[in-house]
XYZ file of C-alpha atoms in Angstrom:
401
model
C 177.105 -37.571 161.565
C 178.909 -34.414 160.443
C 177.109 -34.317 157.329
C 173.943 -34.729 159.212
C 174.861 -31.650 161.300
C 175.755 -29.793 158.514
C 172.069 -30.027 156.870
C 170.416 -29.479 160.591
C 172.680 -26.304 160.276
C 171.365 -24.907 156.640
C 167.740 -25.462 157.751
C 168.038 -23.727 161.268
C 170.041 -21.149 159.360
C 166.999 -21.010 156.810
C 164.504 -21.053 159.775
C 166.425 -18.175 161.939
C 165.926 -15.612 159.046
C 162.046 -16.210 159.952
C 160.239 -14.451 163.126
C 160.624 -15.844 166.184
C 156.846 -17.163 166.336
C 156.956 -17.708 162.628
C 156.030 -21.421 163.268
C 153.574 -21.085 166.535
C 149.882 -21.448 166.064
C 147.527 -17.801 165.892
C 145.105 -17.938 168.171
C 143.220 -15.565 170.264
C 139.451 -16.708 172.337
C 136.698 -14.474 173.586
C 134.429 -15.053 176.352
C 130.993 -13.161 175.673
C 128.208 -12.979 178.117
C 124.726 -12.041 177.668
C 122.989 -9.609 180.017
C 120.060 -8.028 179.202
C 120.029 -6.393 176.378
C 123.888 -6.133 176.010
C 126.729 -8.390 175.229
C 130.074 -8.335 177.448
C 133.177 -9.878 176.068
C 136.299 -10.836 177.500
C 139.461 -11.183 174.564
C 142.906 -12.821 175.483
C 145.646 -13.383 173.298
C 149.557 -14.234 173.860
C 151.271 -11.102 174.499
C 153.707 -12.446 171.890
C 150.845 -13.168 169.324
C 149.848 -8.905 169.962
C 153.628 -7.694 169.117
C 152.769 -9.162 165.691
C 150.936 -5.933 165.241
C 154.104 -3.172 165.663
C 154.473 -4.765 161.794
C 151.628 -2.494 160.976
C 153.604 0.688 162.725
C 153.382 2.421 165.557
C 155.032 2.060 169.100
C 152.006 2.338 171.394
C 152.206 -0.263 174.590
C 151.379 -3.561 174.269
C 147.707 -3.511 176.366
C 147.213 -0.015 174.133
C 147.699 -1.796 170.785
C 145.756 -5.092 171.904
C 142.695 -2.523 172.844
C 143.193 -0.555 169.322
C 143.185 -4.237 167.499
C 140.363 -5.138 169.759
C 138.209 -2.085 168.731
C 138.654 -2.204 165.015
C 138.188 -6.233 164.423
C 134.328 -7.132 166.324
C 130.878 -6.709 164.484
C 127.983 -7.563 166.289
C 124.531 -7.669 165.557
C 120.955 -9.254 166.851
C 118.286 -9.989 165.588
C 119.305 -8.230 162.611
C 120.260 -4.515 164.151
C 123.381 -4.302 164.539
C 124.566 -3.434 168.408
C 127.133 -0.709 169.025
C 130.119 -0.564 171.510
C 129.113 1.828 174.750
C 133.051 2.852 174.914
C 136.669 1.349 173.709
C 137.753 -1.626 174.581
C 139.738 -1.389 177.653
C 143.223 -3.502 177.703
C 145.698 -4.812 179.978
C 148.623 -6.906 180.386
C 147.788 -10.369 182.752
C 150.520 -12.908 184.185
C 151.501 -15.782 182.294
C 152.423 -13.209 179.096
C 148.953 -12.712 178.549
C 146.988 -9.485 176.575
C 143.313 -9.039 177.807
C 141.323 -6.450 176.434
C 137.308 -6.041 177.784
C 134.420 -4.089 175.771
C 130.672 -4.243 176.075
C 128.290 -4.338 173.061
C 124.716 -2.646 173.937
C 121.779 -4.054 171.111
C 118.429 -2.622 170.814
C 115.797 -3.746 172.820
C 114.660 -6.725 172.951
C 116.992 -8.245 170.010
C 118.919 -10.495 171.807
C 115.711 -12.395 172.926
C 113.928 -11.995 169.282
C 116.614 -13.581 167.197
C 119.865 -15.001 166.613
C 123.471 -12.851 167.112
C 126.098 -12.116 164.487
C 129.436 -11.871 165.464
C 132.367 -11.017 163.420
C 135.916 -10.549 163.634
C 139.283 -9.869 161.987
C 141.467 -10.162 164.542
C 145.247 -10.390 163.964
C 144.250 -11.473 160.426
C 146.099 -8.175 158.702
C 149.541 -9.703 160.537
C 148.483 -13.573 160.632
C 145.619 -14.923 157.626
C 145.709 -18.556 159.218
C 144.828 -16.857 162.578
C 141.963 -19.491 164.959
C 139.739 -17.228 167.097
C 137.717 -19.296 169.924
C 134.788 -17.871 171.575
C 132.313 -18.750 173.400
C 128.827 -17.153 174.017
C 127.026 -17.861 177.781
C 123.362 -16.476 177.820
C 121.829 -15.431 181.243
C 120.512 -19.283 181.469
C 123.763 -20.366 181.096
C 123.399 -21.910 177.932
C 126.393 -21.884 176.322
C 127.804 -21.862 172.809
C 130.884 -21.629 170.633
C 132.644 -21.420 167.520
C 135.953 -21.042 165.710
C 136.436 -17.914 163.459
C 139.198 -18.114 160.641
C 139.500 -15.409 157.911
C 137.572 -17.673 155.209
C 134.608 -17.981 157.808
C 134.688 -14.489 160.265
C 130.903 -14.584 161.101
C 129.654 -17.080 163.510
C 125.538 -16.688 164.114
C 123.922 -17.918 167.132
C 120.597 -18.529 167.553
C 119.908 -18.514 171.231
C 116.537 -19.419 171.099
C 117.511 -22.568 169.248
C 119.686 -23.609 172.190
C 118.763 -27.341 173.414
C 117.719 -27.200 177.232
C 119.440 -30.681 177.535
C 122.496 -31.543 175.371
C 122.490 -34.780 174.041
C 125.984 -36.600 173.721
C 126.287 -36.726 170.010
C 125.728 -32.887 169.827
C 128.437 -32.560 172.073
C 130.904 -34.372 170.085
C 129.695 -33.094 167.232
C 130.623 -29.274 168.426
C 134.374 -30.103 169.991
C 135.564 -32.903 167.721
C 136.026 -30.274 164.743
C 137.713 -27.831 167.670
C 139.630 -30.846 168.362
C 140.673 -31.513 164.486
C 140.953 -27.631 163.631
C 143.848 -27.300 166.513
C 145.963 -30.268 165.532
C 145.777 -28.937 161.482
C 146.705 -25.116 162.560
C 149.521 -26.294 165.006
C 152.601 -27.241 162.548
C 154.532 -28.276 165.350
C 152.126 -31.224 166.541
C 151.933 -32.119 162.600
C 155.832 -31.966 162.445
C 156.178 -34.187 165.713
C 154.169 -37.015 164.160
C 155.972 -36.750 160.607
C 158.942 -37.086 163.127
C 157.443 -40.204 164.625
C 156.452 -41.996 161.335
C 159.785 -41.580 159.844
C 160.904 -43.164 163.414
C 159.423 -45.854 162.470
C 160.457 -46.228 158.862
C 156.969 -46.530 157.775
C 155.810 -49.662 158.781
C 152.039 -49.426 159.676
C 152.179 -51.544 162.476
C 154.929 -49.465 164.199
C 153.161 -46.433 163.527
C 149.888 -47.622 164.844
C 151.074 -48.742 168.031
C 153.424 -45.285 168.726
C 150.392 -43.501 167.950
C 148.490 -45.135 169.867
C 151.084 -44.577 172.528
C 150.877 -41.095 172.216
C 147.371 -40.936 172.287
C 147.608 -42.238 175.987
C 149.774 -40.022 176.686
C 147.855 -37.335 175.554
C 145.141 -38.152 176.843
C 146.379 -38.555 180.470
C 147.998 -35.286 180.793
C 144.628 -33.222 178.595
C 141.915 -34.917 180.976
C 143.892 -33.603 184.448
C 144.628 -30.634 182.875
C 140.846 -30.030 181.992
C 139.765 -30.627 185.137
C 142.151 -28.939 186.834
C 144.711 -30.964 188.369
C 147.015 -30.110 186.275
C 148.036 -26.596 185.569
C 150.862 -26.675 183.141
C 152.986 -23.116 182.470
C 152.023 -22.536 179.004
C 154.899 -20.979 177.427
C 157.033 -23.367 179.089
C 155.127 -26.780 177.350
C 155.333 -24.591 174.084
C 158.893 -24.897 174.110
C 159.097 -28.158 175.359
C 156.944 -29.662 172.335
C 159.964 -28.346 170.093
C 162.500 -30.213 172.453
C 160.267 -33.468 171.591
C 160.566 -33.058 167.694
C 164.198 -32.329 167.872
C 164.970 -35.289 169.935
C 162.644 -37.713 167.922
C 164.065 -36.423 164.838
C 167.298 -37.338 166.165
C 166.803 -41.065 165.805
C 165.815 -40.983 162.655
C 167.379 -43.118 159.700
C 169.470 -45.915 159.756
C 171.886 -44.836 162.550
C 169.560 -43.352 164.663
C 170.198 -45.793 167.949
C 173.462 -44.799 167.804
C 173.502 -41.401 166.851
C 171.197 -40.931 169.981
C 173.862 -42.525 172.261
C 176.397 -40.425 170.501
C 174.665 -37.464 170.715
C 173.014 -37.761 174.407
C 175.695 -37.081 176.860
C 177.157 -33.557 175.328
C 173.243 -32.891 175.129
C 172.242 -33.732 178.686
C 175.490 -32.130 179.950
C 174.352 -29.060 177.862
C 170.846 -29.034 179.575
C 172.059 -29.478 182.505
C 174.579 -26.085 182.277
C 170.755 -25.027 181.155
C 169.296 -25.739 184.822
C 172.298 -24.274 186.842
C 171.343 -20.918 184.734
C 167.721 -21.203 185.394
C 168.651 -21.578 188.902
C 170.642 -18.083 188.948
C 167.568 -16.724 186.517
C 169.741 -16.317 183.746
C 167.290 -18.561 181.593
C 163.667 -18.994 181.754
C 161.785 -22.323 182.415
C 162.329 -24.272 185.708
C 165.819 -25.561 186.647
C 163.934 -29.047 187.623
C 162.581 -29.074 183.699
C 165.938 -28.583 182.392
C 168.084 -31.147 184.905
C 164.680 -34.059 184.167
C 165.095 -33.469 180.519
C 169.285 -33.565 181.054
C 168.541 -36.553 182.863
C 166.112 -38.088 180.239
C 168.652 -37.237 177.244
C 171.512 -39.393 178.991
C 169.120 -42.330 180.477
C 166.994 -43.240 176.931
C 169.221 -44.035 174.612
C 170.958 -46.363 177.793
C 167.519 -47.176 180.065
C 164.472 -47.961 177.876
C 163.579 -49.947 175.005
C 164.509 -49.133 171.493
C 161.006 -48.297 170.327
C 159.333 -45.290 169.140
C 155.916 -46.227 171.322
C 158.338 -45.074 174.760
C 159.301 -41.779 172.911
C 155.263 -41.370 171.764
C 153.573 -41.911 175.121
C 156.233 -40.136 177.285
C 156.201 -36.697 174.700
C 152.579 -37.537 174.528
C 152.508 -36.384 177.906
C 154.109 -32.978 177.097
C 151.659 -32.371 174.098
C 148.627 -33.106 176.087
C 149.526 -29.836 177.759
C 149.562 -28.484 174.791
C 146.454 -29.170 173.618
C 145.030 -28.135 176.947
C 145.860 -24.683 175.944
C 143.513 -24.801 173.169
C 140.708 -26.057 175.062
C 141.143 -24.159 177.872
C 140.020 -21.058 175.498
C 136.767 -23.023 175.708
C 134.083 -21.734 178.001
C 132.941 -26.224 178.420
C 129.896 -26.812 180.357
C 130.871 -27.960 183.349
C 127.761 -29.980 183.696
C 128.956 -31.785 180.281
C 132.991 -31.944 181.234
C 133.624 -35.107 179.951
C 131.460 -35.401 177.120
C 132.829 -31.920 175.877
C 136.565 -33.447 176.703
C 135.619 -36.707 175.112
C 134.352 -34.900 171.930
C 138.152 -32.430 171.798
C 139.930 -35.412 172.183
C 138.366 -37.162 169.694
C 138.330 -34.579 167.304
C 142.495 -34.131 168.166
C 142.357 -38.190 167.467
C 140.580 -37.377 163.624
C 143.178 -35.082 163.091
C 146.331 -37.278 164.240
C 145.047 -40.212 161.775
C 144.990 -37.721 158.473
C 147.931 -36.486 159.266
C 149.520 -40.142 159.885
C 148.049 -41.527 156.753
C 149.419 -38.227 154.378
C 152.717 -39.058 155.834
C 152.325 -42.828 155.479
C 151.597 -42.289 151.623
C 154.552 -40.192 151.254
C 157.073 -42.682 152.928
C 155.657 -45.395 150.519
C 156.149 -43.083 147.756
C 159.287 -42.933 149.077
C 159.939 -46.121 148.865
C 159.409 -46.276 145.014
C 162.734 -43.857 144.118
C 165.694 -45.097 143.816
C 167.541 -46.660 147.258
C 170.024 -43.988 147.238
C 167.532 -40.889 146.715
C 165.000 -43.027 149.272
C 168.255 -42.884 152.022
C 169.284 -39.150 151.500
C 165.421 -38.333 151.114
C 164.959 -39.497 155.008
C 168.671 -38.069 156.019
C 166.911 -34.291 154.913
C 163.922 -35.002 156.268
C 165.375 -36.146 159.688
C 167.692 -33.450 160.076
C 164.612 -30.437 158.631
C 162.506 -31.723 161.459
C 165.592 -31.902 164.115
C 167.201 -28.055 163.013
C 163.141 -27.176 162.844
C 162.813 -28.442 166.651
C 165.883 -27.184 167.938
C 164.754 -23.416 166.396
C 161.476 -23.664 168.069
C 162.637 -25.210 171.661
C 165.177 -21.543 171.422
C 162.928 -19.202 169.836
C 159.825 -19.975 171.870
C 162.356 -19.938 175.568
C 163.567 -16.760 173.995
C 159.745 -15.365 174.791
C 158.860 -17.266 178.070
């Protein structure tokens, strides 16, 4: 166990030199409206994702630098002439850490209804290259459509008189499953929790189909509600939450993982529970009832449920659900086509869960091929990367709620 500890320690040592949000996906979304013969957008981005830019110099406020970002990144154009801003993008700070910044685009006459509209943008890409940028375009009809802008593809072009009237169900998934796929590949912590959960299970396909199917469920559950709105999870909280679930599934990884667990859970729950008396006095972000269920979840598993990483899959499932409710709701979805749209995300989400499985199922049975004694230390580094990894994200990300 000591030794263990003593690897989580180098790794979260390795990891602290790092920003704070080294590890948390980029991404920004834009709302844009037609009317008439202009274009009105709406641009939101973590407040956090916006200090990113003081890299670049300067110590202007936060809603001042988001405008300045704002007003050097978008290129529009219709029908082929390009459309010019009527004034600078006007930026402000929202609840729930949030950086909006607002700017209308007027086009020449008539262009938006001749042809199709460009729109390009390089925001945060001088402080983040893997940056996602959602948007979504509504025209007076309220047609809607979207796209994802990275650096390698900036433009998005948008033929509005190409828009079906009716939207079939195919063309639905076909436009949210890549959404869907694109957000589970940029997040590195929903990638790290299910390397966490195949080491879990040592492997063994079966074991790893059913926990993923587990956490699929769970998933599932907690994306639908929040989608259509019963659910309205704190963001920044769930963040940090989704690095408490790959610190505690990396926990139980390797050969004395049940036990280590046990070992391990009752100086952790005590811990989390000090955690919830602070929140209580607001000494420490996050809920007090968060901190005392997970203090209470930390002491009950390892005594309470079943030794099986399915429990741990559908139960964190829940928690990354919310997560990937963030994502989509940067989505402007038709609300006539909810589920479909929901259906095609969560597909897409599914896509991206089973490549990510299978590269980590061919390295364990690569694994398997070295020698037992590099195989056994191999999954000892690997355990204790992903639980120092988790633990620096669960801090880092509280440290901006």
């Amino acid at each position: 166990m000591i030794r263990r500890f003593s690897m989580a320690l180098a790794v979260w040592l390795s990891a602290s030199a790092l920003p704070a949000d080294a590890h948390t996906r980029s991404q920004s979304r834009s709302h844009w409206v037609v009317t008439g013969d202009a274009l009105e957008v709406r641009i939101e981005a973590d407040a956090v994702e916006v200090t990113r830019l003081y890299a670049l110099g300067g110590d202007a406020p936060l809603d001042a630098l988001f405008a300045a970002e704002v007003g050097r990144s978008f290129q529009v154009s219709a029908g082929g002439a390009a459309c010019a801003p009527s004034s600078a993008p006007q930026g402000a700070l929202a609840q729930g850490g949030r950086a909006i910044a607002r700017q209308r685009f007027d086009c020449p006459a008539g262009a938006l209804a001749r042809g199709s509209i460009e729109i390009e943008s390089s925001l945060f890409h001088s402080v983040a290259p893997t940056h996602l940028h959602f948007m979504s375009l509504r025209t007076a009809d309220g047609d809607v459509a979207e796209a994802v802008l990275t650096q390698s593809h900036a433009r998005a072009q948008l033929d509005l008189g190409q828009l079906p009237a009716t939207q079939s169900l195919w063309s639905l998934l076909a436009r949210f499953a890549p959404i869907g796929a694109q957000h589970v590949w940029s997040g590195f912590d929903h990638m790290a929790f299910m390397l966490a959960l195949v080491l879990l299970c040592g492997g063994r396909m079966r074991e790893v189909v059913v926990a993923a199917t587990g956490f699929t469920l769970g998933h599932t559950a907690t994306l639908g509600l929040a989608a259509l709105g019963a659910l309205r999870p704190d963001v920044l909280s769930i963040e940090a939450l989704i690095g408490f679930t790959i610190a505690f599934v990396a926990l139980g990884v390797g050969a004395q993982g049940e036990a280590r667990l046990r070992a391990w859970s009752t100086p952790m729950a005590v811990a989390l529970g000090l955690a919830g008396a602070g929140s209580l006095m607001s000494l420490l972000p996050m809920s007090p009832w968060v901190w005392f269920g997970l203090a209470a979840f930390a002491y009950a598993y390892p005594r309470g449920f079943p030794a099986s990483a399915a429990w741990l899959a559908v139960i964190f499932g829940l928690i990354h659900g919310c997560g990937f409710a963030g994502a989509l709701a940067g989505l402007d979805l038709p609300k006539p086509h909810l589920i479909a749209s929901l259906l095609g995300f969560n597909l897409g989400v599914e896509l991206g869960q089973i490549v990510v499985i299978g590269a980590a199922l061919l390295a364990a049975l690569a694994a398997r091929r070295a020698p037992k004694v590099v195989a056994e230390r191999g999954l000892e580094w690997a355990g204790a990367s992903l639980f120092a990894l988790g633990c620096f994200w669960f801090a880092s990300r509280l440290a901006t709620a």
